[in-house]
Amino acid sequence: FMGKVAIAEKKWAEAENLLKAGLQICVEINNIYGAAWALYDLGQIAEGQGEPTEAAGYYRQALSIMERLGLARDTEGFRKALGRVS
């Protein structure tokens, strides 16, 4: 949650640190869905900082997870994000 707040306030470094920590926890506890959202949010940070290649990498990873989980609703939003930076 704090990562989302930092993104909204454009506090990119803080958001990135929070989300990378959250991603690590998600991986450790095998929360694949949470990991996908952390990757998506990291993509938003990269996009917000004008780094489309980095953002695309995060979005692709997140999209891949959502596709494996079969979550069409989330997958569509992730595809749109990827389209913005590709």
Short mmCIF file of C-alpha atoms in Angstrom, two decimals:
data_model
loop_
_atom_site.label_atom_id
_atom_site.label_comp_id
_atom_site.label_asym_id
_atom_site.label_seq_id
_atom_site.Cartn_x
_atom_site.Cartn_y
_atom_site.Cartn_z
CA PHE A 1 0.00 0.00 0.00
CA MET A 2 2.77 2.45 0.89
CA GLY A 3 4.37 1.84 -2.51
CA LYS A 4 1.14 2.93 -4.22
CA VAL A 5 1.03 6.08 -2.11
CA ALA A 6 4.64 6.89 -3.01
CA ILE A 7 3.84 6.35 -6.71
CA ALA A 8 0.86 8.69 -6.48
CA GLU A 9 3.10 11.31 -4.89
CA LYS A 10 5.80 10.69 -7.53
CA LYS A 11 8.30 9.73 -4.85
CA TRP A 12 9.95 7.31 -7.25
CA ALA A 13 12.96 6.17 -5.17
CA GLU A 14 10.83 5.53 -2.09
CA ALA A 15 8.22 3.68 -4.13
CA GLU A 16 10.85 1.57 -5.85
CA ASN A 17 12.46 0.57 -2.55
CA LEU A 18 9.11 -0.35 -1.01
CA LEU A 19 7.98 -2.33 -4.03
CA LYS A 20 11.23 -4.22 -4.44
CA ALA A 21 11.02 -5.22 -0.77
CA GLY A 22 7.41 -6.26 -1.29
CA LEU A 23 8.33 -8.24 -4.40
CA GLN A 24 11.02 -10.10 -2.49
CA ILE A 25 8.54 -11.02 0.24
CA CYS A 26 5.98 -12.17 -2.34
CA VAL A 27 8.56 -14.42 -3.96
CA GLU A 28 9.67 -15.83 -0.59
CA ILE A 29 6.13 -16.74 0.43
CA ASN A 30 5.14 -17.85 -3.08
CA ASN A 31 2.51 -15.14 -3.53
CA ILE A 32 2.65 -15.11 -7.32
CA TYR A 33 -0.35 -12.79 -7.69
CA GLY A 34 1.23 -10.23 -5.35
CA ALA A 35 4.52 -10.52 -7.22
CA ALA A 36 2.75 -9.73 -10.49
CA TRP A 37 1.27 -6.57 -9.00
CA ALA A 38 4.61 -5.51 -7.53
CA LEU A 39 6.20 -5.95 -10.96
CA TYR A 40 3.39 -3.95 -12.56
CA ASP A 41 3.89 -1.16 -10.04
CA LEU A 42 7.64 -1.18 -10.67
CA GLY A 43 6.75 -0.75 -14.33
CA GLN A 44 4.66 2.28 -13.44
CA ILE A 45 7.64 3.77 -11.63
CA ALA A 46 9.94 3.20 -14.59
CA GLU A 47 7.32 4.64 -16.94
CA GLY A 48 6.88 7.66 -14.68
CA GLN A 49 10.62 8.25 -14.76
CA GLY A 50 10.72 8.16 -18.56
CA GLU A 51 12.31 4.69 -18.80
CA PRO A 52 10.06 2.85 -21.29
CA THR A 53 12.42 -0.08 -21.89
CA GLU A 54 12.68 -0.81 -18.18
CA ALA A 55 8.93 -0.34 -17.76
CA ALA A 56 8.24 -2.77 -20.61
CA GLY A 57 10.41 -5.40 -18.94
CA TYR A 58 8.48 -5.14 -15.69
CA TYR A 59 5.13 -5.11 -17.50
CA ARG A 60 6.09 -8.20 -19.54
CA GLN A 61 7.01 -10.12 -16.40
CA ALA A 62 3.76 -9.11 -14.71
CA LEU A 63 1.73 -9.98 -17.80
CA SER A 64 3.35 -13.39 -18.06
CA ILE A 65 2.38 -14.22 -14.49
CA MET A 66 -1.21 -13.06 -14.95
CA GLU A 67 -1.53 -15.09 -18.15
CA ARG A 68 -0.27 -18.21 -16.32
CA LEU A 69 -2.81 -17.55 -13.57
CA GLY A 70 -5.57 -17.16 -16.16
CA LEU A 71 -6.71 -13.78 -14.86
CA ALA A 72 -8.13 -12.17 -17.98
CA ARG A 73 -9.30 -8.96 -16.31
CA ASP A 74 -5.87 -8.15 -14.92
CA THR A 75 -4.15 -9.38 -18.06
CA GLU A 76 -5.99 -6.83 -20.20
CA GLY A 77 -4.86 -3.93 -18.03
CA PHE A 78 -1.28 -5.17 -18.07
CA ARG A 79 -1.38 -5.43 -21.87
CA LYS A 80 -2.56 -1.82 -22.09
CA ALA A 81 0.32 -0.70 -19.88
CA LEU A 82 2.79 -2.61 -22.03
CA GLY A 83 1.29 -1.00 -25.14
CA ARG A 84 1.93 2.48 -23.73
CA VAL A 85 5.67 1.87 -23.49
CA SER A 86 6.29 -0.44 -26.46
#
